[in-house]
Tab-separated table of C-alpha atoms in Angstrom:
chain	number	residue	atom	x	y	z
A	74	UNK	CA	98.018	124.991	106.254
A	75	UNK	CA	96.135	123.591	109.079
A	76	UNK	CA	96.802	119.526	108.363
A	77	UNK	CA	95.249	116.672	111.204
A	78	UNK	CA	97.225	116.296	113.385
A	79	UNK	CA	98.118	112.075	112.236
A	80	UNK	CA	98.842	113.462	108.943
A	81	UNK	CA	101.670	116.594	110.113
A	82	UNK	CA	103.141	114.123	112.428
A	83	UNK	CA	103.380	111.785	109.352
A	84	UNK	CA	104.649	114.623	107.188
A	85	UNK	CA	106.847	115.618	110.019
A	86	UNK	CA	108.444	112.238	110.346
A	87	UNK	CA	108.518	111.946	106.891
A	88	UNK	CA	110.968	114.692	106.590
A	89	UNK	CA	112.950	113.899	109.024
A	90	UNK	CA	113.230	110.254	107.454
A	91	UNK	CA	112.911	108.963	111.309
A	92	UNK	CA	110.963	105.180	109.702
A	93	UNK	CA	110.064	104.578	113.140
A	94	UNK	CA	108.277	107.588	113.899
A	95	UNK	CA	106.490	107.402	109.989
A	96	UNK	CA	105.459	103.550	110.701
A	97	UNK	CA	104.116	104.813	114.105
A	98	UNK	CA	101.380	106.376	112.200
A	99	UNK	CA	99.946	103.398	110.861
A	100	UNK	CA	97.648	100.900	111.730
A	101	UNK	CA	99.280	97.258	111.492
A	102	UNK	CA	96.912	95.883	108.734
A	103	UNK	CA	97.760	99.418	106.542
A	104	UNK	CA	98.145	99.329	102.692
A	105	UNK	CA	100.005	101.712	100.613
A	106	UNK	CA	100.028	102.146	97.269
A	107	UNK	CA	102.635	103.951	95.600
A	108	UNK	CA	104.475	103.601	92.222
A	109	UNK	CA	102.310	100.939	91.616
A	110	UNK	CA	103.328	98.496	93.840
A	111	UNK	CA	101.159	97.862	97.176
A	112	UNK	CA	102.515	97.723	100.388
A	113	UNK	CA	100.672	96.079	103.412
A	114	UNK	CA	101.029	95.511	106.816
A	115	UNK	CA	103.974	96.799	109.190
A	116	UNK	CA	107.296	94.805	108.091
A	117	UNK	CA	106.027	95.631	104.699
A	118	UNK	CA	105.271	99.480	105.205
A	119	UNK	CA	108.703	99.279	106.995
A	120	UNK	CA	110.627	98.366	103.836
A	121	UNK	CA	109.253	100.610	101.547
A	122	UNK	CA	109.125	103.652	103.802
A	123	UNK	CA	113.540	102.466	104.200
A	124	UNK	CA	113.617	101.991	100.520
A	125	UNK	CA	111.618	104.958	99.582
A	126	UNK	CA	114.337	107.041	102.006
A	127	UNK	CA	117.556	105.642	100.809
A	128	UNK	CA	116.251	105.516	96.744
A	129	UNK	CA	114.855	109.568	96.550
A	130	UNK	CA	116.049	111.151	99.791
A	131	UNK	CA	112.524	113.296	99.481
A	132	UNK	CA	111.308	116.351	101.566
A	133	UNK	CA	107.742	116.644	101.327
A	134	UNK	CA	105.940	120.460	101.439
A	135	UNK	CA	102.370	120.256	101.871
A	136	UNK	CA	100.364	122.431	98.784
A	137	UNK	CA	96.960	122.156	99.799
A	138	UNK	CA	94.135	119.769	101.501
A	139	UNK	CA	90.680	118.338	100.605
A	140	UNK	CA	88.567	116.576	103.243
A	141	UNK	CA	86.184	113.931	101.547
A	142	UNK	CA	83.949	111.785	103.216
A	143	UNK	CA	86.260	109.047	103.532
A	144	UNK	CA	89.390	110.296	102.517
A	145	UNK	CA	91.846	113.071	103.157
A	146	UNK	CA	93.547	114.186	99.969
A	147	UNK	CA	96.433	116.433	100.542
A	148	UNK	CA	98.992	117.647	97.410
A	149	UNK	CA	102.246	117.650	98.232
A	150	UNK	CA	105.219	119.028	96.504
A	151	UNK	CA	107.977	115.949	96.726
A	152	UNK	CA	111.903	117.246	96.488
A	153	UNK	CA	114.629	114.761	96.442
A	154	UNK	CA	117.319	113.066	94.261
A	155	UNK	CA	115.208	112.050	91.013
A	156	UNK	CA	114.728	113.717	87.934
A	157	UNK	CA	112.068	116.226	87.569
A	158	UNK	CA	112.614	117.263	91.214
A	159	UNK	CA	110.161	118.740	92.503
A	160	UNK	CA	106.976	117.307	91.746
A	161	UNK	CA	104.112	117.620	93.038
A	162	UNK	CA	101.820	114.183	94.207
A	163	UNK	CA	98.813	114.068	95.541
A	164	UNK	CA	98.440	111.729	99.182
A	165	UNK	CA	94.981	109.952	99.531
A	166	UNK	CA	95.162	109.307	103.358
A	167	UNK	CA	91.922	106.867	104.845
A	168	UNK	CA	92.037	107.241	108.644
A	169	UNK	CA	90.719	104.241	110.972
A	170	UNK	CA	91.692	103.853	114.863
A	171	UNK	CA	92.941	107.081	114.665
A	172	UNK	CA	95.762	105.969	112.676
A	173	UNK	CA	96.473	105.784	108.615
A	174	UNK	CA	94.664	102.699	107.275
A	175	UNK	CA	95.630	103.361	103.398
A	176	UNK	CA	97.515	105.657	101.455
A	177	UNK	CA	97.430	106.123	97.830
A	178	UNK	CA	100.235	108.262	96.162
A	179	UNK	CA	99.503	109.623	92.851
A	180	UNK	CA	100.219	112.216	90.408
């Protein structure tokens, strides 16, 4: 799968569980929303992305991608330590100064 290249780096990080390198990809007024919390700005994104890590230690395998107009969805099969592993989420990713201005993780 051919992903931009913002969003492989962020899977790539992501799988490495390197924070720095995953916060890198966002812009510092970002908002994510994920188990229905929201997340914004840097030290925020910071703690989840360190929480997230050390709660599910998750691998992420890209299924397949959908470009919208504003938005670039992208399903994702999510492996780690909770139950039901693996499951598959989909990642609404908005892009702005070439960096990730909001992601939405859903199912």
């Amino acid at each position: 799968m051919n992903l931009p290249p913002l969003i492989q780096r962020y899977i790539d990080a992501s799988n490495t569980h390197d924070v720095k390198s995953i916060l890198s990809c966002f812009n510092d007024d970002a908002v994510v929303r994920d188990e229905n919390e929201t997340h914004q700005g840097t030290i925020d994104i910071g703690r989840w992305i360190t929480t997230t890590i050390q709660k599910y230690n998750f691998h992420f395998k890209p299924l397949s991608l959908q470009e919208r107009e504003n938005e670039t969805l992208v399903s994702v099969e999510v492996s780690g330590t909770f139950p039901g592993s693996p499951i598959s989420l989909d990642y609404h990713f908005t892009i702005a100064r070439d960096k990730i201005a909001s992601l939405t993780i859903d199912s």
